[in-house]
Every structure is written in structure tokens, then in C-alpha cells.
Amino acid sequence: MLLPMRRLASSPSLPAIYPHISPARRSLGLRRQHGRGASARRTSATPVVCCLGSLPVASQSSQSTMTGANPVTVAGTERPSEWSGDAIRRRFLDFYAARGHKILPSSSLVPDDPTVFLTIAGMLQFKPIFLGKEPRRVPCATTSQKCIRTNDIENVGRTSRHQTFFEMLGNFSFGDYFKKDAIKWAWELTTKEYGLPPERLWISVFEDDDEAFSIWLNEVGVPKERIKRMGEDDNFWTSGATGPCGPCSEMYYDFHPERGSLNADLNDDSRFIEFYNLVFMQYNKNDDGSLEPLKQKNIDTGMGLERMARILQNVPNNYETDLIFPIMEKAASMALVSYGKADDAMRTNLKVIGDHMRAVVYLISDGVIPSNIGRGYVVRRLIRRVVRTGRLIGMRGDGHENSEGAFLPSLAETVISLSSEIDPDVESRRKSILGELLREELRFVQTLGRGEKLLDELLDEALGSAGGDKPCLSGKDVFLLYDTYGFPIEITAEIASERDVTIDMKGFDIEMENQRKQSQAAHNVIKLSVGNETEIVKSIPDTEFLGYESLFATAVVKALLINGNPVENVSEGTDVEILLDRTPFYAESGGQVGDNGFLYVYGEEGGKQNAVIQIKDVQKSLGNIFVHKGTIKQGSVEVGKKIDAAVDGKLRQGAKAHHTATHLLQSALKSVIGSETSQAGSLVAFDRLRFDFSFHRPLTEKELLEIESLVNQWISDATHLETNVMALQDAKNAGATAMFGEKYGEQVRVVEVPGVSMELCGGTHVSNTAEIRGFKIISEQGIASGVRRIEAVAGDAFVEYVCSRDNYMRHLCSSLKVKAEDVNSRVETILEELRTARNEASSLHSKIAVLKAASLASKAVLVEPHNVRILVENMGDVDADALKSAAEHLVGTLQDPAAVILGSSPGDGKVSLVAAFSPGVVKLGVQAGKFVGGIAKLCGGGGGGKPNFAQAGGRKPENLPDALEKARAEIVAVVSSKAS
């Protein structure tokens, strides 16, 4: 469920009345402590605690923060302090399992749903069931779902409850129970299982939901004054403009019951925290905004684990729970600071580090590699925030006596140590996670160095363009440094202040707000829709797939669609989508493309052929219904007709060879470059395969040859493949590898090449590796930071590739008049001859340019008061290297001080510019790099260089004369104005 992310940082922090978790409790995982000895010492600032409403409440006169740990009491009884995050999670799942709910695992942070960027709610994996596009596998379920939200990233660490990574505990009903049971169980769980005092719990309901109000009031017994009716913005959940929706009811914990119920505001973060949200999905919103009741009413809930841990562990914010605090504690020790003694700014920085480290570890574990696009950019941005924040508070080195090392891996070790109950797969991916963080941090440290250089240049520009005004760094520039180069605003402001430059914080805030809005709009929405597709799926069962055993089948046309709309018949020449009751056609999934082939419609009793439909693609839609996309080539077809379906056997064989080769390739990669590499995507086509994998560097030629050799050895071994269907957990226990992006049910298909590969895969494969015939890597390249791609061919495509390359080689041998084994040496000889000829030509061009320039020296003008000789000329079509030689010759020929500015148009729409200033001109404060860069802009380009020599280019040669005239006027003006 989507817990509303409102009531933001403008609210004051919660009064510091809660004890921090002591080191002893942290090291023991919050096991029960006895007594109040050394492990639970108080400072002199400890507030007086009395029992009010069963939980400890500080006297109102005290605002200090406790540093010890005390047992929490409920109804006068000491509460055991075993309320670790793991215990809270287990208690939730067990509670609902005992009430008929199936405990299901958390889905990946990379959702199957292409409309959602990252998994942001527990309900996401059940979206197809809520829409009626997939049948329910169980009547009700419960999960602890890993979630990522980045729309409120700037509030992380600043408020008590905003995080990028969190766990959402949820219970879900798919047409089973509804409002009454959901409310009663939520109350029972909260008050009896977790033992929260009923008098501290407040409820919100949708303003028109009298049914929910009545259940809370009359059946649960919550006093009327603690049930608040709230509007649509707060308590009505919608998935979008249309689709399933319904009222919701939220549970709040009251930290200050002594304030009474009069004028209580549930949006007051200093008093209340919402921890459980119950959505009653009972309507469908139509295009006109009207609501109609759903035939199947569903329950979708979400309890924030970190929020409940905060309450039960009696700490002032989500960060100081045992779910996050050990990471913060590790960061503090590496920065040589104490969290207990730190000021607010330091604590905020440690909270940012603790939160973001959880997010990046789990994202990388789920296959998201840092990059500059998509989900990879989210990981990169979070990593850079941790690095720059850590460096800001003094973190250096890896925590193991290596001051030059990266500190992220050490922090990640702590995150991984806490992961066993959240996601046990994280531990098995430890090496890959740590390696990725190490590389990314070291890469970013270099980026920070480039940012420092850019900041110096921006400050120079601000000082140079200020005129009589106070120099100021623009908001856009500050944001560029912050977002692209990872510069903390504080560092930018400090460095700027040292040079007497202010920064435009208002402009920076505008840029930040624009990015926040874009991020929120793009990443915090789950889209559901109900339309014609839902009506179709109600009457059509899943397609029976026969393609593992046969390429031919007789089937019945169950539906015809044109542009997504159902029709009864389709005539010749029309593009159509056809739904059959059974099919031999493979539908695109797991990276493998859909089959091609034909459908044939015959007359009564096998008479004359009435229609031919060419199938060009097959996709899965509406759950497990196969959509055959094609064109009516002859005749017409109508719903209810029997057809003969025939898959193109040659193309299917190509897909089978490439799919099995992909499995062999993955095993070979792990064998050659290490098991830490993981799949990041794949394409299995009829004529080639593409395999994306996580790795930090290009593969060497030797490694590629070794991979090829391994795959071809396994092909020549002629090993029979084994295919079995088994329970998902049994497959995992057997060591089967999951294919990237594939969604699995409780029963899975396991494809094994004995001794080589075992993967969960629904694709089609050869029966024996010898059918692949051969394997050849065509290319290996990087497609994103930390992600490589191999393209290869197998089967018939392998034979065609080898034959075509042999043909090219024979033509090359004929042209060069050498044998194949002598081609390399002959080509090297030709290239060397070409390089020599080019060098000679370049030398001649430079000599000609110098001779031409010598004749121009007499055109230099003398400018007072410093008697600077200035020469600005157009050199025609001279290339850039020759132009440089000419300028160097002239500035050396003319008596110091001298300034030479030359331009040329070497062809192809190019402009070359060069500026050469003698030492005397540079001493006047005139720099060639800055000067030539400004002139180049007139020619549609740019450039720069050293104070005494610089080059630039452009794409507008027609502007060169005007640019040189401007250069002449500006250089004369600037040297004339310089005081002696």
C-alpha cells in the first residue's frame, strides 16, 4: 500500500524525549537487558520519566535527548526489549499466516510492470490480480516488501520518517474478506500482538465512509473523538484517472496524549505518526469520473516497518531503530565522531548515509548497476550523495588503515550483515555489491576533482562579469556542481566566500524543486486501468501452449482484435490480433522473440483453404493469453472458426540454438571472469543473441577467445538437455539460476545442460547441444557504466557468419595479392606508409603556413601605452596544425610584447582559431584561453587553453571574418586599457 508521503520537513522535529539505543543494545540486536548498569547509563540531562498512557513520556519541561536505554512499559508491565525489526516483521507475517494468508516473498526492486520505475509499494506484485488480468493464486496473502522512493530525497535525514529504502508490511485480500475483517485484524495486531496502548491510537477514515466509521466506533470500540473524517486528498486511494480505487483508513500513534483530543490535528508530525494504512478497493473509476462498484472487492494494506520499529523501540525517529542505526554508527566511527555527542547537522548527515546505503546495496543486489540513465542513475545519485556527505563529515579511507581506499564497501558490509531476514540473496551477492561500490566511489572521487576545476572556472567567470556589482554564482551553476559533480552546497558556498563571491540560493532552490517535481511525477505512480481488455479476459481462458512438443496444432479462434478493439470477423489485407484457445507459437518472454509462421482456415470438413494469416509476432497479454499479431493474406477469418497453426520451423530452430547458447555463454562468463558477474538483460532472436552482464571493464581478447572456446567445447560434447517442472523453492535449492526480468510462479520450468548450466527458463531449447553447431562472438562493448554487452551467433547464423567472413577475406587477399596468413603484415605495412605520407604532408603544410605567415608579420600594428604588437589575420584554408605552427612562428618573430590571433576555414564547414600571447601580454592580465573561447562562440564553437597559447574551433565558417574583426577590436581595446 502507498503510505501517504505528506507532512514534510517544515514541521518541527519531534521533542527529544526518547532514549537512544545504547551500544550494548545495538551489539546484542536489542535483546532484553536487565537492570540499569553500565550498559544503560544516563547523562545528567536525562529527563524525568513518568508513566502516562503506559509508555514513558518526558516531563514537559525537558527537551533534552536521552542517551541511555530503558525498558518500555505497557499497562504497568515491563515490555521486553526484543522488539527488533526482524521480530516485528516476523510477528506481522505470522499473525496473518495464522488467519489464512499465504506468506509470499518480497518481489524485486525492479518491477515486472513496465509502467513503474521502481517498486514503491507492497501491492505492486499483485496489480495484475487487482485488475482481473491474472487469476488469484491464493485468496489472501501477506508480504514484507522492499520499496524504494526517491521523490522526497531532500527530506531524508531532515524529518523523522522519510526514507528512500523501506519495508512495507502488507496483508492483501483478493475478493476474500473485506472491510470488517481488515479493520478488526489491524486493531488486534496493533494492540494485542504489538501491545500498543489503545488510548494512544487514532483513526482516520474517508469523510463519506460511514461503514468504516461505524466498524471502528461500534465494533472495535475506538472513542468517537479519536476517529477523524478526512477528505479525498488524505483518505481516498486512486490508481490514476481511471481504474480501481476506494476509501482508506489510517492508524496513527499519539506521542503526546496529554495534549488531549480537542483540536487534535493528525497532520501534526510533532505529535502523531501514521503507521498502518488500510485501502478498501471497492470501486472502479470511469472516464467520466463516476464510480461503479467492483464485483470483486479487495483489501490492500501497508504498515511501515521502520515506523512501527520506531514506536516499539521507543526512539525519536526511524533512523535510530536497529534497522538503520548500526549503519550510522559505523559511519560515525569511520568519521571519528560520536552520534550521541553530535550536533544536528552531523546527525542529519549520518542519517542520510544510513538510509542511502541500504537503498544502494539492495538495488545493486537486484541487478541495478550505477549508470547515467534510468534506474542506474538513481543508484549513482544515491551513491554520490553518500560519498560527498561522508567526505563532508571527514570520512576518509576504508576503515582498515588504508587512507586512500573507498569507505562505501565497509559501510556496505554492515548493511549486508543486517540483510538476512530482509533478503537472503544479498549475502550471496556480497562480492559483486562490494566491487561495484568500490569502483563507483573511486570513479566519483575523480569526478569531484573535475568539479573543483569547474568551480574555479565558474568563480573566475563570476568575478570577471560582475562589473560594479557583487559577484554571484548562479543557481544553475550551483545546481550543476551539486547534481552532476556531487559538490555539497556548503562546500560550494565556502569556496565561493573565500573568493568574495556569493551564491544564488533562490535560483538553486528553483532548480531543486523542478527536479523534485519531475522525479515525483515520473517515479511515484502505479497506473492501473480497466477497459476492453478486462472484459475480454473474463471470457477467455489462458492459452494452452503446445510449442515445446510440436510446431503444428489445430485450434479455435477465441477473439479477433483490430487496434485493441474486439471484432467478429476480419477480411483480406487487414492487420489483426488473434487469440486462440491453444497454440504452438512461442510468445515473446524471457528475452526470446515470438515465433513467426502461418494460420490456415479451411472450409467445412477440411475442404478448400478459405484464409491464410501470416503471423509476424506473438506477445503475452492479459496474464497468460497469447496474442498472435499478423496480416490476413488471403480470404477472411471469424471468431469461432477452427484453424491450423504452423510455426516457421527454420526460425524456431534459430531461436532454440541461440537460447541454449545464451545459457552456455552465461556459464562461460562466470567461469572465465568470475561468478560475481550477473545477467543484466538478453535478446534471443532467430539470427543472433545479445547478452548484457554486469562487469567493470572490457573483456580482453584472451578472455573472449577462452569464452568462445568453452562454449564450443560444450557444444561439441553433444550433451542432452534435461527439462523438469518443479516447485520454485526446490529449483532454487538445486542451484538453478533465474533469468533476468522473468516472472516466476510457484511451479517453474528448469532447463539443465548437465554439468554446465541450470536455469529457470520458459524458453525453447535444443534437445542436444550438438544442434547449436557452433558459436562465435561478434562484438563486446560497454553500454552503460558497469554493464557490458556481448553479441554472438549460433546455429545456421554461425555458419552464415563464418562463410561471409571467409568470403570477405578471399576478396581482401585478392586485392592485396597476398595469402590469408600474410594479410596482417601487409595491412600494417600499408598503414605505416600512410602515416609517413600524412606526416610529410603535415610538415609541408606547416612550412607553407609559416612562410605565408612571415609575409604577414609586417601587418602587425603597434598599440600604446605598452607598445604591444597585434596581428589578427585570416589564413584561408590552412588546417589546425599548420595554423598552430604559423602562430607560434609569428609570436616568436614579433618583439615582445606581442599578441597573434589567426583564423582559417580548412573545409567541411569547420573553423579553426588560435591565439598566441607573448609573456609581456600575459603579464598585463590577458589570457589566450579565455580570449579565444569567447571569439569561437561567434563561429558556433568553443575552445580554450593556457594563458599564453590556446586553440578553438567552430562550425560556422561564414562568421569567421566578423569573428576576427571582433577579436581585433577587443584585443586592441583590452591592451590599451591596461594601466602601466
XYZ file of C-alpha atoms in Angstrom, residues 200-743:
544
model
C -2.666 6.141 22.094
C -4.222 5.103 18.779
C -6.147 7.442 16.492
C -8.016 6.573 13.332
C -8.755 8.447 10.111
C -11.483 7.439 7.652
C -12.728 8.860 4.385
C -15.319 11.544 5.065
C -18.131 9.597 3.332
C -17.191 6.135 4.563
C -19.862 5.640 7.210
C -19.307 1.881 7.164
C -15.663 2.114 8.239
C -16.522 4.790 10.820
C -19.187 2.519 12.307
C -16.872 -0.505 12.479
C -14.165 1.464 14.297
C -16.687 3.058 16.663
C -19.215 0.309 17.395
C -17.358 -2.951 16.830
C -13.763 -2.081 17.701
C -14.656 0.478 20.358
C -12.475 3.441 19.406
C -13.907 6.604 21.017
C -15.637 8.909 18.555
C -13.278 11.803 19.333
C -10.282 9.726 18.159
C -11.820 8.915 14.757
C -11.276 11.685 12.236
C -13.139 12.009 8.943
C -10.764 13.329 6.293
C -11.103 14.379 2.672
C -10.270 12.775 -0.645
C -6.657 14.010 -0.690
C -5.904 12.150 2.537
C -8.199 9.152 2.635
C -9.295 8.101 -0.832
C -6.857 5.968 -2.801
C -6.855 6.105 -6.584
C -4.540 4.444 -9.042
C -4.904 7.152 -11.662
C -7.524 8.983 -13.684
C -9.414 5.697 -14.101
C -9.287 2.242 -12.586
C -9.700 0.538 -9.201
C -9.989 2.878 -6.238
C -11.561 3.186 -2.841
C -11.574 4.816 0.561
C -8.828 4.124 3.037
C -8.485 4.181 6.790
C -5.248 5.005 8.563
C -3.953 4.262 12.045
C -1.897 6.850 13.935
C 0.189 6.646 17.075
C -0.034 9.531 19.535
C 3.247 10.538 21.201
C 1.553 13.216 23.322
C -1.851 12.078 24.598
C -1.545 14.639 27.390
C -2.436 17.309 24.827
C -5.991 15.969 24.708
C -8.373 15.435 21.814
C -9.649 18.999 21.377
C -8.461 20.420 18.005
C -6.079 17.494 17.527
C -4.524 17.533 14.048
C -3.387 14.170 12.656
C -1.088 16.032 10.287
C 0.947 17.301 13.257
C 4.216 15.388 12.922
C 5.397 16.508 16.329
C 2.564 14.519 17.902
C 1.342 11.815 15.517
C 2.819 9.260 13.147
C 0.755 7.264 10.671
C 1.935 3.656 10.693
C -0.790 1.493 9.076
C -2.951 2.232 6.026
C -5.931 0.095 5.024
C -7.263 0.550 1.489
C -10.718 -0.738 0.668
C -10.557 -1.228 -3.102
C -14.284 -1.302 -3.849
C -14.888 0.949 -6.869
C -13.868 1.391 -10.480
C -13.487 4.998 -11.613
C -14.796 5.546 -15.148
C -13.597 8.056 -17.731
C -16.342 10.496 -16.703
C -15.240 10.332 -13.057
C -18.211 8.250 -11.919
C -17.717 5.332 -9.549
C -19.157 1.884 -10.013
C -18.802 -0.968 -7.502
C -16.242 -3.643 -8.297
C -17.583 -7.179 -8.495
C -14.521 -8.364 -6.571
C -13.696 -6.127 -3.629
C -10.097 -6.221 -2.482
C -8.022 -5.248 0.527
C -4.599 -3.640 0.139
C -2.732 -2.540 3.259
C 0.654 -1.217 4.195
C 2.443 -0.886 7.534
C 5.788 0.884 7.560
C 8.208 -1.459 9.340
C 10.595 1.344 10.263
C 7.747 3.427 11.680
C 6.487 0.577 13.846
C 10.063 -0.138 14.961
C 10.423 3.494 15.965
C 7.324 3.222 18.140
C 8.143 -0.130 19.745
C 11.852 0.605 20.241
C 10.964 3.974 21.757
C 13.384 6.089 19.714
C 12.859 9.619 18.327
C 12.970 8.763 14.625
C 13.045 5.878 12.153
C 16.805 6.140 11.735
C 17.654 5.290 15.326
C 15.978 1.890 15.122
C 18.075 -1.251 14.857
C 17.161 -1.397 11.158
C 19.332 1.616 10.284
C 21.288 2.782 13.338
C 24.139 0.203 13.079
C 24.983 1.676 9.655
C 25.006 5.200 11.070
C 27.120 4.026 13.985
C 29.657 2.511 11.585
C 29.792 5.749 9.592
C 30.265 7.779 12.778
C 33.176 5.599 13.888
C 34.831 5.972 10.465
C 34.396 9.757 10.725
C 35.817 9.688 14.280
C 32.676 11.233 15.773
C 30.079 10.141 18.326
C 26.451 10.177 17.257
C 25.360 10.810 20.858
C 27.510 13.934 21.084
C 26.989 15.140 17.517
C 25.142 18.320 16.609
C 22.005 18.335 14.443
C 23.902 18.864 11.182
C 26.203 15.913 11.848
C 23.272 13.679 12.801
C 21.422 14.627 9.630
C 24.457 13.659 7.553
C 24.763 10.312 9.329
C 21.063 9.627 8.725
C 21.478 10.328 5.014
C 24.373 7.867 4.897
C 22.459 5.199 6.819
C 19.382 5.460 4.633
C 21.108 5.689 1.264
C 23.482 2.805 1.968
C 20.520 0.478 2.488
C 18.996 1.656 -0.788
C 22.111 1.195 -2.935
C 23.012 -2.210 -1.509
C 19.559 -3.660 -2.201
C 19.302 -2.019 -5.626
C 22.683 -3.378 -6.730
C 21.741 -6.785 -5.317
C 18.628 -6.698 -7.513
C 20.751 -6.040 -10.594
C 20.645 -2.235 -10.889
C 24.147 -1.054 -11.834
C 25.188 2.608 -11.460
C 24.867 4.482 -14.755
C 23.701 7.804 -16.190
C 20.291 6.555 -17.334
C 17.146 5.100 -15.833
C 17.339 3.136 -12.608
C 21.125 3.153 -12.829
C 21.067 6.927 -12.395
C 19.060 6.542 -9.178
C 21.779 4.275 -7.776
C 24.544 6.584 -8.960
C 22.844 9.638 -7.469
C 22.366 7.943 -4.077
C 25.962 6.689 -4.053
C 27.260 10.169 -4.826
C 25.182 11.653 -2.034
C 26.744 9.174 0.387
C 30.282 9.857 -0.860
C 30.013 13.624 -0.769
C 28.210 13.531 2.612
C 30.835 11.176 4.033
C 33.677 13.359 2.822
C 31.924 16.412 4.224
C 31.942 14.905 7.742
C 35.546 13.727 7.442
C 35.262 10.116 6.279
C 38.456 9.036 4.526
C 39.853 5.620 3.784
C 38.315 2.171 4.058
C 38.349 1.826 7.834
C 41.167 -0.744 7.589
C 44.227 1.507 7.790
C 44.060 2.374 4.080
C 43.617 6.141 3.986
C 43.397 6.169 0.174
C 40.750 3.469 -0.005
C 36.990 3.743 -0.505
C 34.693 3.770 2.528
C 31.482 2.565 0.854
C 32.420 -1.155 0.941
C 32.967 -1.023 4.701
C 29.556 0.572 5.199
C 28.009 -1.977 2.839
C 29.417 -4.808 4.966
C 27.227 -3.561 7.816
C 24.159 -3.360 5.569
C 24.754 -6.895 4.319
C 25.126 -8.176 7.879
C 21.595 -6.870 8.575
C 20.066 -8.329 5.410
C 19.463 -11.996 6.186
C 15.811 -11.579 7.216
C 15.061 -8.949 4.569
C 16.582 -10.602 1.503
C 18.826 -13.658 1.961
C 20.128 -13.308 -1.605
C 22.073 -10.169 -0.651
C 24.713 -12.168 1.222
C 25.352 -14.397 -1.790
C 25.935 -11.297 -3.927
C 28.321 -9.692 -1.429
C 31.390 -9.748 -3.688
C 29.559 -8.165 -6.609
C 27.990 -5.457 -4.416
C 31.260 -4.503 -2.735
C 33.143 -4.456 -6.023
C 30.570 -2.213 -7.680
C 30.596 0.246 -4.770
C 34.399 0.344 -4.702
C 34.632 1.152 -8.412
C 31.842 3.729 -8.297
C 33.294 5.579 -5.312
C 36.797 5.782 -6.756
C 35.348 6.925 -10.080
C 33.316 9.617 -8.338
C 36.283 10.900 -6.344
C 37.886 11.669 -9.702
C 34.663 13.425 -10.744
C 34.852 15.559 -7.619
C 38.322 16.632 -8.733
C 36.916 17.732 -12.083
C 34.157 19.546 -10.211
C 36.730 21.507 -8.255
C 38.327 22.606 -11.513
C 34.954 23.622 -12.922
C 34.129 25.555 -9.757
C 37.354 27.544 -10.134
C 36.412 28.399 -13.729
C 32.862 29.391 -12.764
C 34.184 31.621 -9.994
C 36.607 33.257 -12.452
C 33.680 33.952 -14.812
C 31.548 35.346 -11.982
C 34.355 37.682 -10.927
C 35.052 38.723 -14.490
C 31.430 39.517 -15.385
C 30.388 41.217 -12.159
C 31.281 44.749 -13.263
C 30.442 47.023 -10.336
C 28.046 44.507 -8.754
C 28.777 41.929 -6.096
C 29.967 38.769 -7.950
C 27.464 35.904 -7.667
C 27.461 32.250 -8.751
C 24.172 31.492 -10.498
C 21.665 28.984 -9.129
C 22.018 26.867 -12.274
C 25.783 26.658 -11.827
C 25.441 25.743 -8.150
C 22.918 23.046 -9.081
C 25.209 21.747 -11.852
C 28.016 21.350 -9.327
C 25.651 19.688 -6.875
C 23.797 17.325 -9.216
C 26.450 16.409 -11.796
C 29.679 16.708 -9.828
C 28.375 15.928 -6.355
C 29.516 19.153 -4.727
C 27.801 19.807 -1.392
C 26.242 23.270 -1.338
C 28.148 24.018 1.847
C 31.492 23.424 0.140
C 30.487 25.493 -2.900
C 29.418 28.358 -0.611
C 32.582 28.129 1.476
C 34.959 28.177 -1.502
C 32.973 30.973 -3.155
C 33.085 33.016 0.051
C 36.878 32.715 0.171
C 36.953 34.479 -3.205
C 34.304 37.019 -2.143
C 31.600 35.517 -4.394
C 28.034 34.893 -3.214
C 25.789 32.056 -4.444
C 22.234 32.364 -5.751
C 20.419 30.076 -3.307
C 16.989 31.114 -4.585
C 17.925 30.031 -8.108
C 19.368 26.790 -6.725
C 16.142 26.075 -4.824
C 14.148 26.580 -8.038
C 16.334 24.050 -9.871
C 15.999 21.587 -6.998
C 12.225 21.965 -6.933
C 11.996 21.403 -10.680
C 13.973 18.183 -10.360
C 11.898 17.047 -7.381
C 8.653 17.566 -9.292
C 9.976 15.689 -12.311
C 11.152 12.831 -10.117
C 7.856 12.649 -8.248
C 5.825 12.760 -11.443
C 7.921 10.048 -13.065
C 8.527 7.592 -10.265
C 5.781 7.675 -7.624
C 2.751 6.450 -9.549
C 1.328 2.989 -10.067
C -1.001 3.007 -13.049
C -3.966 0.655 -13.143
C -6.560 0.621 -15.873
C -9.797 -1.176 -16.589
C -11.089 -1.307 -20.172
C -11.904 -3.628 -23.030
C -9.026 -5.922 -22.153
C -10.556 -6.733 -18.782
C -13.883 -7.609 -20.389
C -12.132 -9.892 -22.871
C -10.107 -11.725 -20.238
C -13.261 -12.587 -18.306
C -14.489 -14.772 -21.173
C -11.193 -16.195 -22.464
C -9.090 -18.700 -20.516
C -5.290 -18.797 -20.617
C -3.839 -20.052 -23.889
C -2.636 -23.648 -23.840
C 0.947 -23.656 -25.141
C 1.888 -26.740 -27.166
C 5.104 -25.423 -28.661
C 7.528 -27.448 -26.535
C 6.322 -30.649 -28.211
C 5.054 -29.577 -31.632
C 5.246 -26.859 -34.284
C 1.717 -27.625 -35.525
C -1.707 -27.590 -33.884
C -5.415 -27.246 -34.595
C -7.061 -24.504 -32.580
C -10.181 -22.338 -32.305
C -10.259 -18.573 -32.785
C -11.498 -17.161 -29.453
C -11.218 -13.458 -30.282
C -10.130 -11.031 -33.001
C -8.894 -7.509 -32.283
C -8.166 -4.541 -34.514
C -6.291 -1.726 -32.760
C -7.178 -3.349 -29.452
C -10.929 -3.431 -30.121
C -12.788 -6.738 -30.492
C -14.411 -7.600 -33.854
C -16.268 -10.656 -35.110
C -14.538 -11.114 -38.486
C -11.586 -9.738 -40.440
C -11.047 -9.655 -44.198
C -8.039 -9.796 -46.523
C -5.339 -7.130 -46.178
C -6.108 -6.289 -42.551
C -3.633 -6.311 -39.679
C -5.179 -8.277 -36.825
C -4.507 -9.698 -33.373
C -5.794 -13.245 -32.915
C -6.459 -15.056 -29.637
C -6.567 -18.876 -29.814
C -7.524 -21.479 -27.255
C -4.252 -23.369 -27.898
C -1.123 -22.640 -29.911
C 2.311 -23.972 -30.903
C 3.586 -20.364 -31.256
C 6.007 -19.163 -28.574
C 5.086 -15.725 -27.181
C 7.925 -13.295 -26.516
C 9.255 -13.614 -22.964
C 12.492 -14.253 -21.116
C 14.357 -12.365 -23.845
C 13.251 -14.758 -26.608
C 11.324 -13.238 -29.515
C 7.895 -14.519 -30.524
C 7.545 -17.114 -33.268
C 6.633 -16.407 -36.898
C 4.507 -18.636 -39.119
C 1.024 -19.036 -40.599
C -2.562 -19.758 -39.606
C -4.761 -21.562 -42.151
C -8.570 -21.568 -42.204
C -10.219 -24.390 -44.176
C -13.779 -24.974 -45.337
C -16.168 -27.454 -43.858
C -14.749 -30.940 -43.295
C -11.287 -29.983 -44.451
C -12.375 -28.527 -47.765
C -10.802 -25.701 -49.738
C -8.480 -23.306 -47.902
C -10.517 -20.180 -47.058
C -7.920 -17.939 -45.433
C -4.193 -17.549 -44.799
C -2.902 -15.355 -41.988
C 0.813 -14.555 -41.770
C 1.908 -14.298 -38.122
C 4.767 -11.814 -37.608
C 4.917 -11.697 -33.803
C 3.357 -13.269 -30.713
C 3.098 -11.491 -27.355
C 1.733 -12.407 -23.935
C -1.010 -10.163 -22.647
C -3.766 -10.133 -20.058
C -1.992 -12.660 -17.897
C -1.135 -15.767 -19.904
C -3.142 -15.169 -23.082
C -1.130 -15.325 -26.310
C -1.784 -12.558 -28.836
C -0.874 -13.595 -32.411
C -0.131 -10.470 -34.453
C -0.375 -10.815 -38.207
C -1.935 -9.890 -41.535
C -4.764 -11.577 -43.462
C -3.009 -12.552 -46.691
C -5.963 -14.351 -48.244
C -9.689 -14.693 -47.531
C -11.295 -13.817 -44.201
C -11.491 -15.217 -40.680
C -14.138 -15.000 -37.970
C -14.459 -15.772 -34.273
C -15.228 -19.425 -33.543
C -13.504 -20.831 -36.640
C -11.092 -23.748 -36.447
C -7.634 -23.052 -37.778
C -4.389 -24.920 -38.377
C -1.397 -23.174 -36.792
C 2.081 -23.752 -38.230
C 5.269 -22.286 -36.780
C 8.164 -21.463 -39.136
C 10.462 -24.357 -38.165
C 13.669 -22.817 -39.519
C 13.223 -19.626 -37.498
C 12.230 -21.572 -34.368
C 15.400 -23.660 -34.693
C 17.422 -20.440 -34.842
C 15.785 -19.196 -31.638
C 16.367 -22.554 -29.905
C 20.058 -22.598 -30.835
C 20.572 -19.024 -29.679
C 18.645 -19.535 -26.426
C 20.635 -22.590 -25.369
C 23.830 -20.798 -26.468
C 22.865 -17.917 -24.174
C 22.771 -20.311 -21.211
C 26.174 -21.696 -22.181
C 27.547 -18.165 -22.606
C 26.453 -17.153 -19.105
C 28.178 -20.207 -17.611
C 31.329 -19.494 -19.625
C 31.385 -15.872 -18.467
C 31.136 -16.914 -14.824
C 33.911 -19.441 -15.359
C 36.286 -17.015 -17.093
C 35.726 -13.644 -15.390
C 34.188 -14.708 -12.073
C 30.886 -15.808 -10.548
C 30.145 -12.266 -9.295
C 29.050 -11.197 -12.769
C 25.283 -11.265 -13.268
C 22.911 -11.018 -16.173
C 21.526 -7.563 -16.914
C 19.366 -8.333 -19.940
C 19.197 -10.512 -23.033
C 17.770 -10.896 -26.516
C 17.274 -14.256 -28.186
C 16.448 -13.693 -31.856
C 16.303 -16.001 -34.865
C 19.602 -14.717 -36.277
C 21.643 -13.649 -33.220
C 21.801 -13.371 -29.463
C 22.601 -10.449 -27.206
C 23.686 -10.845 -23.599
C 24.129 -7.949 -21.163
C 26.073 -8.555 -17.960
C 27.493 -6.585 -15.069
C 31.254 -6.110 -15.231
C 33.562 -3.193 -14.539
C 35.929 -3.373 -17.531
C 36.167 -4.501 -21.157
C 36.992 -8.160 -21.697
C 40.414 -8.879 -23.117
C 40.922 -10.664 -26.414
C 42.273 -13.636 -24.485
C 39.165 -13.791 -22.287
C 36.848 -13.620 -25.297
C 38.710 -16.434 -27.013
C 38.563 -18.508 -23.834
C 34.788 -17.916 -23.548
C 34.265 -18.892 -27.186
C 36.405 -21.988 -26.733
C 34.438 -23.096 -23.650
C 31.067 -22.677 -25.340
C 32.191 -24.526 -28.461
C 33.652 -27.325 -26.325
C 30.289 -27.765 -24.578
C 28.565 -27.747 -27.982
C 30.887 -30.466 -29.291
C 30.281 -32.570 -26.162
C 26.822 -33.306 -27.614
C 25.151 -33.190 -24.200
C 21.437 -33.942 -23.946
C 19.445 -31.199 -22.182
C 17.165 -32.080 -19.277
C 13.925 -30.183 -18.667
C 11.866 -30.508 -15.484
C 8.973 -28.707 -13.842
C 9.295 -28.309 -10.073
C 8.463 -26.055 -7.146
C 10.255 -22.698 -7.224
C 11.954 -23.254 -3.886
C 13.122 -26.730 -4.908
C 14.644 -25.226 -8.054
C 16.473 -22.581 -6.045
C 17.692 -25.202 -3.590
C 19.048 -27.199 -6.535
C 21.078 -24.162 -7.607
C 19.056 -23.058 -10.619
C 19.777 -19.538 -11.898
C 16.891 -17.142 -12.581
C 16.797 -15.386 -15.926
C 16.820 -11.585 -15.814
C 13.400 -9.918 -15.982
C 11.445 -13.183 -15.851
C 8.464 -13.600 -13.547
